[in-house]
Amino acid sequence: MQLTWFGLFTVLLVPLSAAAQTVAERLTVVELFTSQGCSSCPPADALLGELAKRPDVLALSENVDYWDYLGWHDPFASHENTRRQRAYSRHFGLSYVYTPQIVVQGAMHTTGTDREQVQRLIARAHSLPMISIGIHRDETGRLVAKLSDVSLPEVVDVWLVRFDPSHATAVADGENSGRQIINYNVVRTFTRLASWDGSAMTVPLPEPQQASDDTDEAILVQQPSAGRILGAIRMQVPVH
Protein backbone atom coordinates (compact mmCIF):
# COMPACT_ATOMS: atom_id res chain seq x y z
CA MET A 1 0.00 0.00 0.00
CA GLN A 2 1.30 3.44 -0.94
CA LEU A 3 0.57 6.91 0.40
CA THR A 4 1.83 9.77 -1.76
CA TRP A 5 3.30 12.93 -0.29
CA PHE A 6 5.65 15.61 -1.55
CA GLY A 7 9.23 16.75 -1.02
CA LEU A 8 12.16 15.14 -2.81
CA PHE A 9 15.57 14.85 -1.19
CA THR A 10 18.71 12.81 -1.78
CA VAL A 11 20.91 10.82 0.58
CA LEU A 12 24.68 11.08 0.87
CA LEU A 13 26.40 8.12 2.49
CA VAL A 14 29.77 9.22 3.83
CA PRO A 15 32.23 6.45 4.83
CA LEU A 16 33.68 6.36 8.31
CA SER A 17 37.38 6.40 9.01
CA ALA A 18 39.32 3.16 9.02
CA ALA A 19 39.49 3.32 12.81
CA ALA A 20 35.74 2.94 12.98
CA GLN A 21 35.70 -0.21 10.91
CA THR A 22 37.04 -2.64 13.49
CA VAL A 23 34.20 -3.98 15.61
CA ALA A 24 33.69 -6.99 17.84
CA GLU A 25 30.04 -7.38 16.83
CA ARG A 26 28.35 -6.60 13.54
CA LEU A 27 24.68 -6.03 14.21
CA THR A 28 22.60 -5.05 11.18
CA VAL A 29 19.44 -3.07 11.91
CA VAL A 30 16.38 -4.07 9.86
CA GLU A 31 13.34 -1.83 10.30
CA LEU A 32 9.92 -2.88 9.01
CA PHE A 33 7.32 -0.17 8.53
CA THR A 34 4.03 -2.01 8.76
CA SER A 35 0.39 -1.67 9.75
CA GLN A 36 -2.26 -4.07 11.00
CA GLY A 37 -4.62 -2.22 8.64
CA CYS A 38 -2.58 -3.19 5.56
CA SER A 39 -3.54 -6.44 3.81
CA SER A 40 -0.09 -6.69 2.21
CA CYS A 41 1.77 -6.59 5.53
CA PRO A 42 1.28 -9.99 7.24
CA PRO A 43 3.85 -11.79 5.04
CA ALA A 44 6.37 -9.04 5.82
CA ASP A 45 5.56 -9.34 9.53
CA ALA A 46 6.30 -13.06 9.31
CA LEU A 47 9.60 -12.40 7.53
CA LEU A 48 10.63 -9.94 10.24
CA GLY A 49 9.85 -12.64 12.81
CA GLU A 50 12.35 -14.91 11.08
CA LEU A 51 14.97 -12.17 10.96
CA ALA A 52 14.44 -11.43 14.66
CA LYS A 53 15.89 -14.87 15.44
CA ARG A 54 19.22 -14.06 13.79
CA PRO A 55 22.00 -13.06 16.22
CA ASP A 56 23.52 -10.70 13.63
CA VAL A 57 20.28 -8.76 13.03
CA LEU A 58 18.35 -6.30 15.16
CA ALA A 59 14.88 -6.55 13.62
CA LEU A 60 12.38 -3.83 14.56
CA SER A 61 8.70 -3.51 13.71
CA GLU A 62 7.60 0.13 13.45
CA ASN A 63 3.84 0.29 13.02
CA VAL A 64 2.62 3.43 11.24
CA ASP A 65 -0.67 5.24 11.75
CA TYR A 66 -1.63 6.50 8.29
CA TRP A 67 -3.79 3.46 7.46
CA ASP A 68 -5.86 3.67 10.64
CA TYR A 69 -8.59 5.52 8.75
CA LEU A 70 -9.39 2.32 6.81
CA GLY A 71 -11.34 0.97 9.76
CA TRP A 72 -8.84 -0.68 12.10
CA HIS A 73 -6.81 1.38 14.56
CA ASP A 74 -3.50 -0.43 14.93
CA PRO A 75 -2.84 -0.56 18.70
CA PHE A 76 0.92 -0.33 18.16
CA ALA A 77 0.92 2.41 15.53
CA SER A 78 2.45 5.76 16.37
CA HIS A 79 2.93 9.03 14.56
CA GLU A 80 6.57 8.92 15.69
CA ASN A 81 7.06 5.80 13.55
CA THR A 82 5.35 7.55 10.63
CA ARG A 83 7.65 10.56 10.99
CA ARG A 84 10.68 8.27 11.02
CA GLN A 85 9.54 6.55 7.84
CA ARG A 86 8.93 9.89 6.13
CA ALA A 87 12.43 11.00 7.07
CA TYR A 88 13.80 7.86 5.43
CA SER A 89 11.70 8.54 2.34
CA ARG A 90 13.24 11.99 2.02
CA HIS A 91 16.72 10.43 2.16
CA PHE A 92 15.80 7.88 -0.48
CA GLY A 93 14.33 10.54 -2.77
CA LEU A 94 10.81 9.13 -2.55
CA SER A 95 7.69 11.29 -2.78
CA TYR A 96 5.58 8.78 -0.86
CA VAL A 97 5.51 6.33 2.02
CA TYR A 98 4.26 2.78 1.75
CA THR A 99 3.79 -0.46 3.64
CA PRO A 100 5.33 -2.89 4.01
CA GLN A 101 8.73 -1.23 3.66
CA ILE A 102 11.99 -2.59 5.03
CA VAL A 103 14.93 -0.27 5.68
CA VAL A 104 18.32 -1.90 6.25
CA GLN A 105 20.94 -0.06 8.32
CA GLY A 106 19.24 3.23 7.49
CA ALA A 107 20.95 3.08 4.10
CA MET A 108 18.88 0.86 1.79
CA HIS A 109 15.23 -0.03 1.41
CA THR A 110 12.97 -2.51 -0.35
CA THR A 111 9.47 -3.91 -0.25
CA GLY A 112 9.00 -5.83 2.98
CA THR A 113 7.81 -8.98 1.21
CA ASP A 114 10.83 -9.30 -1.11
CA ARG A 115 12.67 -11.97 0.85
CA GLU A 116 15.60 -12.36 -1.55
CA GLN A 117 16.24 -8.64 -1.81
CA VAL A 118 16.05 -8.24 1.97
CA GLN A 119 18.70 -10.93 2.35
CA ARG A 120 20.88 -9.22 -0.27
CA LEU A 121 20.61 -5.87 1.50
CA ILE A 122 21.53 -7.44 4.84
CA ALA A 123 24.59 -9.04 3.23
CA ARG A 124 25.50 -5.69 1.67
CA ALA A 125 25.11 -3.93 5.02
CA HIS A 126 27.69 -6.30 6.49
CA SER A 127 30.30 -4.63 4.28
CA LEU A 128 29.53 -1.12 5.57
CA PRO A 129 31.92 0.36 8.14
CA MET A 130 30.49 0.24 11.65
CA ILE A 131 31.46 1.49 15.07
CA SER A 132 31.48 -0.49 18.30
CA ILE A 133 29.42 0.42 21.34
CA GLY A 134 30.22 -0.85 24.82
CA ILE A 135 27.80 -1.02 27.74
CA HIS A 136 29.12 -1.20 31.28
CA ARG A 137 28.81 0.29 34.74
CA ASP A 138 31.17 3.08 35.70
CA GLU A 139 32.94 3.47 39.04
CA THR A 140 29.75 4.84 40.61
CA GLY A 141 27.66 1.91 39.40
CA ARG A 142 25.89 4.01 36.80
CA LEU A 143 24.95 2.27 33.56
CA VAL A 144 26.68 3.91 30.57
CA ALA A 145 27.35 3.38 26.88
CA LYS A 146 31.00 3.81 25.92
CA LEU A 147 31.88 5.31 22.54
CA SER A 148 35.54 5.25 21.53
CA ASP A 149 37.29 8.05 19.67
CA VAL A 150 36.59 7.87 15.92
CA SER A 151 36.59 10.29 12.99
CA LEU A 152 33.02 11.10 11.95
CA PRO A 153 31.87 13.20 8.98
CA GLU A 154 29.27 14.96 11.13
CA VAL A 155 27.68 15.01 14.55
CA VAL A 156 25.44 11.96 14.97
CA ASP A 157 22.66 10.91 17.33
CA VAL A 158 22.63 8.24 20.03
CA TRP A 159 19.22 6.60 20.46
CA LEU A 160 17.62 4.24 22.95
CA VAL A 161 14.90 2.08 21.39
CA ARG A 162 12.48 0.06 23.52
CA PHE A 163 10.55 -2.78 21.93
CA ASP A 164 8.36 -5.74 22.86
CA PRO A 165 9.39 -9.20 21.54
CA SER A 166 5.97 -10.02 20.06
CA HIS A 167 2.27 -9.26 20.12
CA ALA A 168 -0.62 -11.26 18.66
CA THR A 169 -3.72 -9.23 17.78
CA ALA A 170 -7.15 -10.39 16.63
CA VAL A 171 -8.08 -7.80 14.01
CA ALA A 172 -11.81 -7.05 14.01
CA ASP A 173 -12.14 -4.52 11.19
CA GLY A 174 -10.45 -3.17 8.08
CA GLU A 175 -8.54 -5.04 5.39
CA ASN A 176 -7.32 -7.76 7.78
CA SER A 177 -10.66 -8.26 9.54
CA GLY A 178 -10.92 -11.76 11.00
CA ARG A 179 -7.18 -12.40 10.92
CA GLN A 180 -4.71 -12.77 13.76
CA ILE A 181 -1.69 -10.55 13.17
CA ILE A 182 1.61 -11.27 14.91
CA ASN A 183 4.08 -8.40 15.14
CA TYR A 184 7.65 -9.02 16.27
CA ASN A 185 10.03 -6.69 18.12
CA VAL A 186 7.35 -4.02 18.25
CA VAL A 187 8.91 -0.59 18.83
CA ARG A 188 7.28 1.33 21.66
CA THR A 189 9.61 4.32 21.99
CA PHE A 190 12.66 5.98 20.44
CA THR A 191 14.50 8.24 22.89
CA ARG A 192 17.35 10.47 21.78
CA LEU A 193 20.06 10.23 24.45
CA ALA A 194 22.87 12.41 23.11
CA SER A 195 24.69 13.97 20.19
CA TRP A 196 28.18 12.64 19.44
CA ASP A 197 30.98 14.29 17.47
CA GLY A 198 33.28 11.25 17.45
CA SER A 199 35.29 12.16 20.56
CA ALA A 200 35.55 9.47 23.22
CA MET A 201 32.39 9.73 25.28
CA THR A 202 30.29 7.90 27.83
CA VAL A 203 26.53 8.28 27.62
CA PRO A 204 24.47 7.74 30.79
CA LEU A 205 21.75 5.15 30.25
CA PRO A 206 18.47 4.72 32.09
CA GLU A 207 18.14 1.52 34.05
CA PRO A 208 16.02 -1.02 32.17
CA GLN A 209 12.32 -0.68 32.84
CA GLN A 210 11.20 -3.06 35.55
CA ALA A 211 7.47 -2.80 34.89
CA SER A 212 7.56 -5.59 32.33
CA ASP A 213 10.02 -8.36 31.68
CA ASP A 214 8.82 -8.35 28.07
CA THR A 215 10.44 -5.05 27.08
CA ASP A 216 13.81 -5.22 25.33
CA GLU A 217 16.16 -2.33 24.60
CA ALA A 218 18.91 -1.43 22.17
CA ILE A 219 21.26 1.47 21.49
CA LEU A 220 21.61 2.92 17.98
CA VAL A 221 24.12 5.44 16.66
CA GLN A 222 22.67 7.11 13.59
CA GLN A 223 23.35 10.00 11.26
CA PRO A 224 20.83 12.85 11.69
CA SER A 225 17.30 12.86 10.29
CA ALA A 226 17.06 9.08 9.97
CA GLY A 227 20.36 8.73 8.14
CA ARG A 228 22.65 5.73 8.04
CA ILE A 229 22.93 3.67 11.20
CA LEU A 230 26.60 3.52 12.16
CA GLY A 231 26.37 1.07 15.05
CA ALA A 232 23.92 -0.82 17.23
CA ILE A 233 23.98 -3.02 20.31
CA ARG A 234 21.35 -4.89 22.26
CA MET A 235 21.08 -3.88 25.89
CA GLN A 236 22.54 -6.61 28.05
CA VAL A 237 22.89 -5.04 31.46
CA PRO A 238 26.16 -5.94 33.21
CA VAL A 239 26.24 -6.59 36.94
CA HIS A 240 29.54 -4.72 37.33
Tab-separated table of C-alpha atoms in Angstrom:
chain	number	residue	atom	x	y	z
A	1	MET	CA	0.000	0.000	0.000
A	2	GLN	CA	1.304	3.442	-0.937
A	3	LEU	CA	0.570	6.915	0.403
A	4	THR	CA	1.832	9.768	-1.760
A	5	TRP	CA	3.297	12.926	-0.292
A	6	PHE	CA	5.648	15.607	-1.552
A	7	GLY	CA	9.231	16.754	-1.021
A	8	LEU	CA	12.163	15.144	-2.807
A	9	PHE	CA	15.566	14.853	-1.186
A	10	THR	CA	18.712	12.810	-1.777
A	11	VAL	CA	20.911	10.823	0.580
A	12	LEU	CA	24.681	11.079	0.873
A	13	LEU	CA	26.402	8.116	2.490
A	14	VAL	CA	29.771	9.220	3.830
A	15	PRO	CA	32.231	6.453	4.827
A	16	LEU	CA	33.677	6.360	8.315
A	17	SER	CA	37.377	6.403	9.013
A	18	ALA	CA	39.315	3.159	9.025
A	19	ALA	CA	39.492	3.323	12.808
A	20	ALA	CA	35.738	2.939	12.977
A	21	GLN	CA	35.697	-0.210	10.912
A	22	THR	CA	37.040	-2.640	13.491
A	23	VAL	CA	34.199	-3.983	15.608
A	24	ALA	CA	33.686	-6.987	17.837
A	25	GLU	CA	30.040	-7.381	16.828
A	26	ARG	CA	28.349	-6.598	13.537
A	27	LEU	CA	24.675	-6.031	14.213
A	28	THR	CA	22.603	-5.048	11.181
A	29	VAL	CA	19.436	-3.075	11.905
A	30	VAL	CA	16.379	-4.068	9.862
A	31	GLU	CA	13.336	-1.827	10.299
A	32	LEU	CA	9.920	-2.878	9.006
A	33	PHE	CA	7.316	-0.166	8.531
A	34	THR	CA	4.025	-2.007	8.760
A	35	SER	CA	0.385	-1.674	9.750
A	36	GLN	CA	-2.259	-4.066	10.998
A	37	GLY	CA	-4.617	-2.220	8.640
A	38	CYS	CA	-2.580	-3.188	5.562
A	39	SER	CA	-3.544	-6.438	3.813
A	40	SER	CA	-0.089	-6.685	2.206
A	41	CYS	CA	1.769	-6.589	5.526
A	42	PRO	CA	1.277	-9.992	7.242
A	43	PRO	CA	3.855	-11.793	5.037
A	44	ALA	CA	6.372	-9.038	5.821
A	45	ASP	CA	5.557	-9.340	9.533
A	46	ALA	CA	6.300	-13.063	9.313
A	47	LEU	CA	9.603	-12.397	7.532
A	48	LEU	CA	10.626	-9.943	10.238
A	49	GLY	CA	9.847	-12.643	12.807
A	50	GLU	CA	12.349	-14.911	11.076
A	51	LEU	CA	14.972	-12.165	10.960
A	52	ALA	CA	14.441	-11.432	14.659
A	53	LYS	CA	15.885	-14.870	15.440
A	54	ARG	CA	19.219	-14.063	13.793
A	55	PRO	CA	21.997	-13.058	16.215
A	56	ASP	CA	23.522	-10.700	13.629
A	57	VAL	CA	20.285	-8.763	13.027
A	58	LEU	CA	18.349	-6.298	15.158
A	59	ALA	CA	14.877	-6.554	13.619
A	60	LEU	CA	12.382	-3.827	14.559
A	61	SER	CA	8.700	-3.506	13.707
A	62	GLU	CA	7.598	0.130	13.454
A	63	ASN	CA	3.841	0.290	13.018
A	64	VAL	CA	2.624	3.432	11.244
A	65	ASP	CA	-0.666	5.240	11.754
A	66	TYR	CA	-1.635	6.496	8.291
A	67	TRP	CA	-3.793	3.455	7.456
A	68	ASP	CA	-5.865	3.667	10.645
A	69	TYR	CA	-8.595	5.515	8.746
A	70	LEU	CA	-9.393	2.318	6.808
A	71	GLY	CA	-11.342	0.971	9.765
A	72	TRP	CA	-8.838	-0.678	12.102
A	73	HIS	CA	-6.808	1.381	14.563
A	74	ASP	CA	-3.497	-0.435	14.927
A	75	PRO	CA	-2.840	-0.562	18.701
A	76	PHE	CA	0.923	-0.326	18.163
A	77	ALA	CA	0.919	2.409	15.527
A	78	SER	CA	2.455	5.758	16.371
A	79	HIS	CA	2.935	9.033	14.565
A	80	GLU	CA	6.574	8.916	15.692
A	81	ASN	CA	7.060	5.802	13.549
A	82	THR	CA	5.350	7.549	10.632
A	83	ARG	CA	7.653	10.561	10.995
A	84	ARG	CA	10.677	8.266	11.022
A	85	GLN	CA	9.538	6.547	7.838
A	86	ARG	CA	8.931	9.885	6.132
A	87	ALA	CA	12.433	11.000	7.073
A	88	TYR	CA	13.804	7.860	5.426
A	89	SER	CA	11.700	8.537	2.338
A	90	ARG	CA	13.245	11.994	2.022
A	91	HIS	CA	16.718	10.435	2.164
A	92	PHE	CA	15.798	7.883	-0.479
A	93	GLY	CA	14.326	10.536	-2.772
A	94	LEU	CA	10.806	9.127	-2.553
A	95	SER	CA	7.693	11.294	-2.782
A	96	TYR	CA	5.578	8.784	-0.857
A	97	VAL	CA	5.511	6.335	2.018
A	98	TYR	CA	4.262	2.777	1.748
A	99	THR	CA	3.787	-0.457	3.642
A	100	PRO	CA	5.330	-2.892	4.007
A	101	GLN	CA	8.728	-1.234	3.659
A	102	ILE	CA	11.992	-2.590	5.026
A	103	VAL	CA	14.929	-0.269	5.685
A	104	VAL	CA	18.325	-1.897	6.253
A	105	GLN	CA	20.944	-0.061	8.323
A	106	GLY	CA	19.236	3.232	7.492
A	107	ALA	CA	20.954	3.080	4.101
A	108	MET	CA	18.881	0.863	1.794
A	109	HIS	CA	15.229	-0.031	1.408
A	110	THR	CA	12.973	-2.506	-0.349
A	111	THR	CA	9.473	-3.914	-0.253
A	112	GLY	CA	9.003	-5.834	2.977
A	113	THR	CA	7.811	-8.979	1.207
A	114	ASP	CA	10.827	-9.299	-1.111
A	115	ARG	CA	12.669	-11.971	0.853
A	116	GLU	CA	15.595	-12.358	-1.554
A	117	GLN	CA	16.237	-8.635	-1.806
A	118	VAL	CA	16.047	-8.238	1.969
A	119	GLN	CA	18.703	-10.932	2.349
A	120	ARG	CA	20.878	-9.221	-0.273
A	121	LEU	CA	20.606	-5.874	1.501
A	122	ILE	CA	21.534	-7.443	4.838
A	123	ALA	CA	24.592	-9.041	3.231
A	124	ARG	CA	25.496	-5.691	1.666
A	125	ALA	CA	25.108	-3.934	5.016
A	126	HIS	CA	27.689	-6.304	6.493
A	127	SER	CA	30.296	-4.632	4.280
A	128	LEU	CA	29.528	-1.122	5.571
A	129	PRO	CA	31.918	0.357	8.143
A	130	MET	CA	30.487	0.245	11.649
A	131	ILE	CA	31.465	1.486	15.072
A	132	SER	CA	31.485	-0.491	18.301
A	133	ILE	CA	29.420	0.419	21.341
A	134	GLY	CA	30.219	-0.850	24.818
A	135	ILE	CA	27.798	-1.016	27.740
A	136	HIS	CA	29.123	-1.199	31.285
A	137	ARG	CA	28.807	0.287	34.745
A	138	ASP	CA	31.174	3.083	35.695
A	139	GLU	CA	32.938	3.470	39.043
A	140	THR	CA	29.747	4.841	40.610
A	141	GLY	CA	27.661	1.913	39.404
A	142	ARG	CA	25.888	4.011	36.802
A	143	LEU	CA	24.952	2.268	33.558
A	144	VAL	CA	26.685	3.909	30.567
A	145	ALA	CA	27.347	3.383	26.881
A	146	LYS	CA	30.997	3.809	25.922
A	147	LEU	CA	31.883	5.306	22.544
A	148	SER	CA	35.542	5.250	21.529
A	149	ASP	CA	37.290	8.055	19.672
A	150	VAL	CA	36.593	7.875	15.920
A	151	SER	CA	36.589	10.287	12.992
A	152	LEU	CA	33.023	11.098	11.946
A	153	PRO	CA	31.875	13.195	8.976
A	154	GLU	CA	29.266	14.961	11.126
A	155	VAL	CA	27.677	15.012	14.555
A	156	VAL	CA	25.440	11.964	14.973
A	157	ASP	CA	22.659	10.908	17.332
A	158	VAL	CA	22.632	8.236	20.030
A	159	TRP	CA	19.225	6.600	20.463
A	160	LEU	CA	17.616	4.242	22.949
A	161	VAL	CA	14.904	2.083	21.393
A	162	ARG	CA	12.478	0.063	23.515
A	163	PHE	CA	10.550	-2.782	21.931
A	164	ASP	CA	8.363	-5.745	22.860
A	165	PRO	CA	9.386	-9.196	21.536
A	166	SER	CA	5.968	-10.020	20.055
A	167	HIS	CA	2.267	-9.258	20.125
A	168	ALA	CA	-0.624	-11.257	18.663
A	169	THR	CA	-3.722	-9.233	17.783
A	170	ALA	CA	-7.151	-10.391	16.627
A	171	VAL	CA	-8.084	-7.804	14.006
A	172	ALA	CA	-11.813	-7.050	14.014
A	173	ASP	CA	-12.141	-4.522	11.188
A	174	GLY	CA	-10.449	-3.167	8.084
A	175	GLU	CA	-8.537	-5.043	5.387
A	176	ASN	CA	-7.324	-7.757	7.785
A	177	SER	CA	-10.661	-8.261	9.541
A	178	GLY	CA	-10.918	-11.763	11.004
A	179	ARG	CA	-7.176	-12.401	10.915
A	180	GLN	CA	-4.713	-12.769	13.759
A	181	ILE	CA	-1.692	-10.547	13.169
A	182	ILE	CA	1.606	-11.268	14.913
A	183	ASN	CA	4.078	-8.396	15.136
A	184	TYR	CA	7.653	-9.017	16.267
A	185	ASN	CA	10.032	-6.691	18.125
A	186	VAL	CA	7.352	-4.017	18.254
A	187	VAL	CA	8.912	-0.589	18.828
A	188	ARG	CA	7.283	1.328	21.664
A	189	THR	CA	9.615	4.322	21.985
A	190	PHE	CA	12.656	5.977	20.437
A	191	THR	CA	14.502	8.243	22.887
A	192	ARG	CA	17.354	10.474	21.775
A	193	LEU	CA	20.059	10.232	24.447
A	194	ALA	CA	22.866	12.407	23.109
A	195	SER	CA	24.694	13.974	20.188
A	196	TRP	CA	28.178	12.639	19.438
A	197	ASP	CA	30.984	14.287	17.472
A	198	GLY	CA	33.282	11.254	17.453
A	199	SER	CA	35.288	12.162	20.558
A	200	ALA	CA	35.552	9.467	23.217
A	201	MET	CA	32.393	9.731	25.278
A	202	THR	CA	30.289	7.899	27.830
A	203	VAL	CA	26.526	8.279	27.615
A	204	PRO	CA	24.473	7.735	30.790
A	205	LEU	CA	21.754	5.152	30.245
A	206	PRO	CA	18.475	4.720	32.094
A	207	GLU	CA	18.142	1.524	34.047
A	208	PRO	CA	16.017	-1.015	32.168
A	209	GLN	CA	12.316	-0.685	32.837
A	210	GLN	CA	11.198	-3.055	35.548
A	211	ALA	CA	7.472	-2.802	34.892
A	212	SER	CA	7.557	-5.585	32.330
A	213	ASP	CA	10.020	-8.363	31.682
A	214	ASP	CA	8.816	-8.350	28.074
A	215	THR	CA	10.439	-5.055	27.080
A	216	ASP	CA	13.815	-5.215	25.332
A	217	GLU	CA	16.156	-2.330	24.600
A	218	ALA	CA	18.914	-1.429	22.165
A	219	ILE	CA	21.260	1.474	21.491
A	220	LEU	CA	21.606	2.923	17.982
A	221	VAL	CA	24.122	5.440	16.659
A	222	GLN	CA	22.672	7.115	13.590
A	223	GLN	CA	23.346	9.999	11.260
A	224	PRO	CA	20.826	12.850	11.694
A	225	SER	CA	17.299	12.863	10.289
A	226	ALA	CA	17.061	9.084	9.974
A	227	GLY	CA	20.361	8.734	8.137
A	228	ARG	CA	22.652	5.729	8.041
A	229	ILE	CA	22.926	3.666	11.201
A	230	LEU	CA	26.596	3.519	12.162
A	231	GLY	CA	26.365	1.071	15.049
A	232	ALA	CA	23.923	-0.824	17.235
A	233	ILE	CA	23.981	-3.016	20.306
A	234	ARG	CA	21.346	-4.891	22.261
A	235	MET	CA	21.076	-3.880	25.891
A	236	GLN	CA	22.544	-6.609	28.050
A	237	VAL	CA	22.890	-5.036	31.456
A	238	PRO	CA	26.162	-5.936	33.210
A	239	VAL	CA	26.241	-6.590	36.936
A	240	HIS	CA	29.543	-4.721	37.330
